[in-house]
Amino acid sequence: MVALNSRFLLGKYREAFVVDGKGENPIKAIFTLMLKFGLIDGLLTVSKDGNSPRLIFKAEDVEIPVRNSCFGVNALLKKAVQKYRLSRLAVFGPACTFDGLNKTQYFGIGCNWTKTAVALKISFLCPGVLTDTAFLSEVVDITGKRAGVSRFYFQKGKLHYQLKTGEEITVPPSFHHRYVNSACRYCLNLSGKGTDLTAVYLKERDKVLLIVRSERGLSTLAQVQRSSPSTLYFRKADRKEVESLISFLKEKVILNITDIIERVELGFPVPKWNDNKLRKFYRLWNSIDVNSEEEVF
Amino acid sequence: MFYRDKLSFEDEEFKLKVGFLHFSSCSGCQVAFFDMFEEAVEILDTVELVYSNMLTKRRDLPRMDVAFVEGALCIEDPHHLHLVKELQKKAKLIVAVGGCASFGGVRRLSCGNQLPQPQHQSFVPITEVDLVKPKVKYAIPGCPPNPSLLYSFLLALLEINEDFLLPFELMTFSTRASGMDIFVEVVNKGFCVGCGTCSTACPTRAITYNYECSRPAFNPGLCVYCGSCLAACPQSFKPYPQPTYT
Ligand code: SF4
Ligand code: SF4
Ligand code: SF4
Ligand code: SF4
């Protein structure tokens, strides 16, 4: 049964750490070290602004997206696996990137033998992605002023933007919900289940909350720590820090569920071959059948 | 059981009799199929290749559990008409392999209807031929499908992994596929997340990625109607189990 419990929202995980990169974004530092020490042979992600995919081979070239805009990561997947024959690839993006990648690995469609080519999957906790123009409209709607967004982060269960003007604003989920990519309004995997690690950007640029899901994620972090012990500092996240994330996810996912239900009720079409998963979700969600009259007697 | 009357994997004698049949095609699918066997050492014990126009000598079609079929059927070719009748009689289950057999593929570009040149003939995918339709249980997209897909498919068939097989079953009801599906089925319906998987799956670069609007772009002139793009899109189907971590 689907329930909005923490397992449904955040997925299964082993540990949650707050990682301090001492002046550097810890995720960027992890990839830099991994490339430097040969733990991976490539990084597939997008540019800092999220607008174009990047396939990175050298430690000094590492860049990662810092705002909730991330498009086209998998467009370079075939190049990475079939052209450059990378066999220890790391991938960084939102959960849906990994839906595409995991599907390619599981079925074998799209790119040949991807199953054995990926060494690490890191997702970021994703509140829904926006294009440049959608960011501008959203900021105008919230602040009344025109300004671009330079980064996003979470603090005390709220989504925040840092604007290009330097100003920091809180983004109410109900506003945000109107401007995200349409598909993000039906997404139930904001936290990146199906990856090794999920990074949650925090207010301090050099800190992330890292949700460790897999043994591979844990051992990778241990290897990174061993190769350069003084670059990253780990502390176990406390319960409150994880709970604040869950409260954000709950607020956003309820909006998404409302849209899924409305979509099914309106009878909007779904892609062929999809086996109508939204209708199945709808049925499941509405399967609580309480006959109050019977209960009275 | 669909390809065996009685199934027991404990039965050490179990050998799945497979054949690979060729209608009008470039043979690329058959090459990909045999490519797969390089990796498929563990299934070689359970599979027996009883027919292939490339690898076996026999000319008559033997009985088989699963017939993998590549290529589209040429209406003008008497050999194809004979072969499809034989296929109906001899195969218990048919798998359409690749765009040509499943959705018409590059044969959709033929300007038919007479012998002798292939571009002058007319073709139908076997998923459209009523005589064999009840036996065509699965269609595999691609031009050609990746050997890794064929490998995973064969494994799923042996293990009767219905979750894996279901989408390929649904594809048999869809006799047409093209890059336009990405727009009609995903983008227009509000499901595109902009991940770019469709463009990586396209063998001809008919689907590319438009960085301006963070969405796929489609050039119909390059499409060979293979169905890979929609099949690869995470929004078309994803009944795969999420990786479970211990
Ligand atoms: S909200 Fe979901 S669908 Fe949208 S970008 Fe994030 S992970 Fe992908
Ligand atoms: S689907 Fe492509 S590879 Fe397969 S037979 Fe047709 S043209 Fe050749
Ligand atoms: S756009 Fe590409 S992947 Fe899609 S059907 Fe056409 S050739 Fe195949
Ligand atoms: S594969 Fe990704 S980019 Fe292509 S249509 Fe599907 S969701 Fe959009």
XYZ file of C-alpha atoms in Angstrom, chain B:
246
model
C 3.372 -22.736 -20.499
C 3.594 -21.015 -23.844
C 6.598 -22.616 -25.525
C 6.673 -25.902 -23.694
C 3.732 -28.047 -22.720
C 5.430 -29.134 -19.571
C 8.124 -27.115 -17.929
C 10.595 -28.108 -15.347
C 13.919 -26.397 -15.036
C 15.101 -29.264 -12.892
C 14.777 -31.333 -16.032
C 18.419 -31.551 -17.046
C 17.505 -32.434 -20.593
C 15.727 -29.107 -21.069
C 16.840 -27.420 -24.260
C 14.908 -24.576 -25.762
C 14.820 -25.123 -29.517
C 15.278 -21.766 -31.175
C 15.479 -20.808 -34.807
C 16.358 -17.551 -36.503
C 14.332 -16.763 -39.614
C 15.082 -14.151 -42.164
C 12.515 -12.232 -44.213
C 13.432 -9.071 -46.096
C 16.197 -7.547 -44.034
C 19.821 -6.533 -43.946
C 20.622 -9.414 -41.555
C 21.850 -6.910 -38.981
C 19.448 -8.293 -36.400
C 20.711 -11.828 -36.937
C 24.309 -10.659 -36.545
C 23.353 -8.881 -33.280
C 21.590 -12.067 -32.145
C 24.698 -14.170 -32.648
C 26.878 -11.433 -31.178
C 24.938 -11.870 -27.987
C 26.098 -15.477 -27.629
C 29.611 -14.228 -26.959
C 28.353 -13.071 -23.559
C 25.707 -15.722 -23.150
C 27.873 -18.653 -22.119
C 25.586 -19.574 -19.239
C 22.552 -20.008 -21.472
C 24.244 -22.018 -24.195
C 23.494 -25.204 -22.257
C 19.783 -24.566 -22.296
C 19.398 -23.386 -25.889
C 19.695 -25.341 -29.109
C 19.892 -23.504 -32.399
C 17.871 -25.607 -34.831
C 17.656 -23.207 -37.758
C 19.425 -20.168 -39.135
C 19.966 -19.247 -42.762
C 23.459 -18.094 -41.772
C 24.652 -20.814 -39.411
C 22.772 -24.051 -40.097
C 22.825 -26.056 -43.289
C 19.266 -27.368 -43.399
C 16.869 -25.763 -45.878
C 13.568 -27.079 -44.527
C 12.176 -25.472 -41.416
C 12.204 -27.824 -38.410
C 9.787 -27.613 -35.487
C 10.971 -25.158 -32.861
C 9.896 -23.692 -29.534
C 10.784 -20.116 -30.306
C 11.271 -18.581 -33.738
C 13.159 -15.308 -33.738
C 12.215 -13.506 -36.922
C 13.983 -10.597 -38.559
C 12.827 -8.545 -41.499
C 9.521 -7.568 -43.056
C 7.477 -9.859 -45.253
C 7.606 -9.014 -48.960
C 4.166 -9.418 -50.490
C 5.607 -10.062 -53.971
C 8.063 -12.750 -52.887
C 6.645 -16.329 -53.171
C 9.440 -17.577 -50.915
C 8.244 -15.288 -48.126
C 4.636 -16.422 -48.566
C 5.767 -20.026 -48.226
C 8.009 -19.199 -45.254
C 5.295 -17.461 -43.289
C 2.981 -20.484 -43.728
C 5.763 -22.779 -42.554
C 6.468 -20.471 -39.626
C 2.859 -20.682 -38.522
C 3.033 -24.483 -38.581
C 6.478 -25.072 -37.106
C 6.951 -22.445 -34.375
C 5.249 -22.534 -31.006
C 6.056 -18.923 -30.276
C 7.341 -16.116 -32.475
C 9.494 -13.158 -31.480
C 9.737 -10.273 -33.944
C 13.317 -9.041 -33.744
C 14.133 -5.472 -34.723
C 12.322 -2.632 -36.399
C 11.654 -4.376 -39.752
C 9.881 -7.385 -38.246
C 8.148 -5.473 -35.469
C 7.089 -2.147 -36.940
C 8.056 -2.259 -40.631
C 11.346 -0.473 -39.968
C 13.316 0.848 -42.894
C 10.985 -1.157 -45.219
C 8.365 1.498 -44.537
C 10.328 3.655 -46.961
C 9.821 1.245 -49.856
C 7.943 2.724 -52.803
C 6.467 -0.745 -53.711
C 4.577 -2.820 -55.320
C 6.425 -4.956 -57.838
C 9.441 -7.173 -58.337
C 12.383 -7.237 -58.637
C 14.115 -4.396 -56.741
C 13.614 -4.308 -52.953
C 12.821 -0.618 -53.058
C 10.083 -1.376 -55.560
C 8.399 -4.058 -53.482
C 5.860 -3.818 -50.684
C 6.433 -5.020 -47.161
C 4.505 -5.716 -43.993
C 5.922 -6.473 -40.552
C 4.950 -9.906 -39.244
C 3.059 -8.230 -36.410
C 0.526 -7.241 -39.104
C 0.061 -10.703 -40.640
C -3.100 -12.315 -39.222
C -1.962 -15.871 -39.974
C 0.919 -15.681 -37.495
C -0.304 -12.864 -35.240
C -1.605 -15.159 -32.471
C 1.862 -16.652 -32.169
C 3.784 -13.369 -32.309
C 4.029 -12.899 -28.596
C 6.876 -10.366 -28.402
C 8.331 -7.576 -30.519
C 11.823 -6.267 -29.867
C 12.608 -2.717 -31.010
C 15.915 -1.564 -32.487
C 17.833 -1.397 -35.729
C 19.413 -3.683 -34.791
C 18.505 -4.329 -31.142
C 21.568 -4.233 -28.886
C 23.089 -7.657 -28.249
C 22.727 -6.824 -24.537
C 18.971 -6.411 -25.036
C 18.740 -9.717 -26.921
C 20.734 -11.407 -24.189
C 18.546 -10.024 -21.392
C 15.461 -10.926 -23.411
C 16.516 -14.526 -23.951
C 17.378 -14.847 -20.276
C 13.964 -13.440 -19.325
C 12.292 -15.874 -21.722
C 14.107 -18.816 -20.144
C 13.310 -17.625 -16.641
C 9.771 -16.576 -17.608
C 10.385 -13.150 -16.125
C 7.003 -11.634 -16.913
C 7.868 -8.158 -15.622
C 10.677 -7.986 -18.118
C 8.670 -9.476 -20.978
C 5.478 -7.438 -20.578
C 6.546 -4.298 -22.489
C 7.706 -6.418 -25.416
C 4.309 -8.074 -25.404
C 2.598 -4.670 -25.520
C 4.786 -3.705 -28.481
C 3.271 -6.418 -30.671
C -0.007 -4.478 -30.659
C 1.737 -1.451 -32.037
C 2.486 -2.064 -35.687
C 3.913 1.388 -36.214
C 6.743 3.139 -34.437
C 8.726 6.239 -35.265
C 10.567 9.136 -33.704
C 7.292 11.015 -33.821
C 6.195 8.759 -30.942
C 8.575 10.673 -28.712
C 6.507 13.780 -29.345
C 3.043 12.277 -29.590
C 3.410 9.807 -26.740
C 5.736 11.590 -24.332
C 6.421 15.284 -24.989
C 2.883 16.261 -26.042
C 1.388 14.361 -23.135
C 3.481 16.296 -20.646
C 5.748 13.449 -19.591
C 9.149 14.439 -20.951
C 11.722 15.003 -18.225
C 14.398 16.011 -20.731
C 16.772 13.199 -19.766
C 18.096 12.586 -23.302
C 17.815 8.785 -23.207
C 15.805 8.736 -26.459
C 18.554 10.522 -28.358
C 21.206 8.129 -27.105
C 19.013 5.191 -28.212
C 18.479 6.386 -31.780
C 20.729 4.528 -34.230
C 20.451 7.134 -36.991
C 20.570 10.455 -35.106
C 17.007 11.138 -36.215
C 16.439 12.047 -32.574
C 18.988 14.464 -31.233
C 18.931 16.668 -28.183
C 17.920 20.299 -28.459
C 19.863 22.179 -25.798
C 17.912 25.374 -26.465
C 14.670 23.963 -25.126
C 16.075 21.000 -23.196
C 13.993 18.539 -25.149
C 14.580 15.970 -27.901
C 14.471 17.092 -31.530
C 13.280 14.895 -34.402
C 14.370 14.811 -38.030
C 11.813 12.542 -39.807
C 14.038 12.197 -42.885
C 16.527 10.126 -40.884
C 14.075 7.879 -39.050
C 14.103 4.143 -39.845
C 11.030 3.400 -37.706
C 12.772 1.077 -35.295
C 11.003 2.036 -32.050
C 14.184 2.312 -29.955
C 13.586 5.884 -28.870
C 10.216 5.329 -27.247
C 11.272 1.967 -25.855
C 14.291 3.549 -24.152
C 12.396 6.542 -22.754
C 11.937 6.135 -18.999
C 8.432 7.546 -19.325
C 7.156 4.890 -21.733
C 7.428 1.956 -19.334
C 9.467 1.134 -16.306
C 8.276 -2.063 -14.716
C 11.871 -2.942 -13.887
C 12.625 -3.466 -10.234
C 14.574 -0.593 -8.735
C 17.991 -1.881 -7.734
C 17.802 -3.332 -4.274
C 20.718 -2.603 -2.051
C 21.890 -4.714 0.805
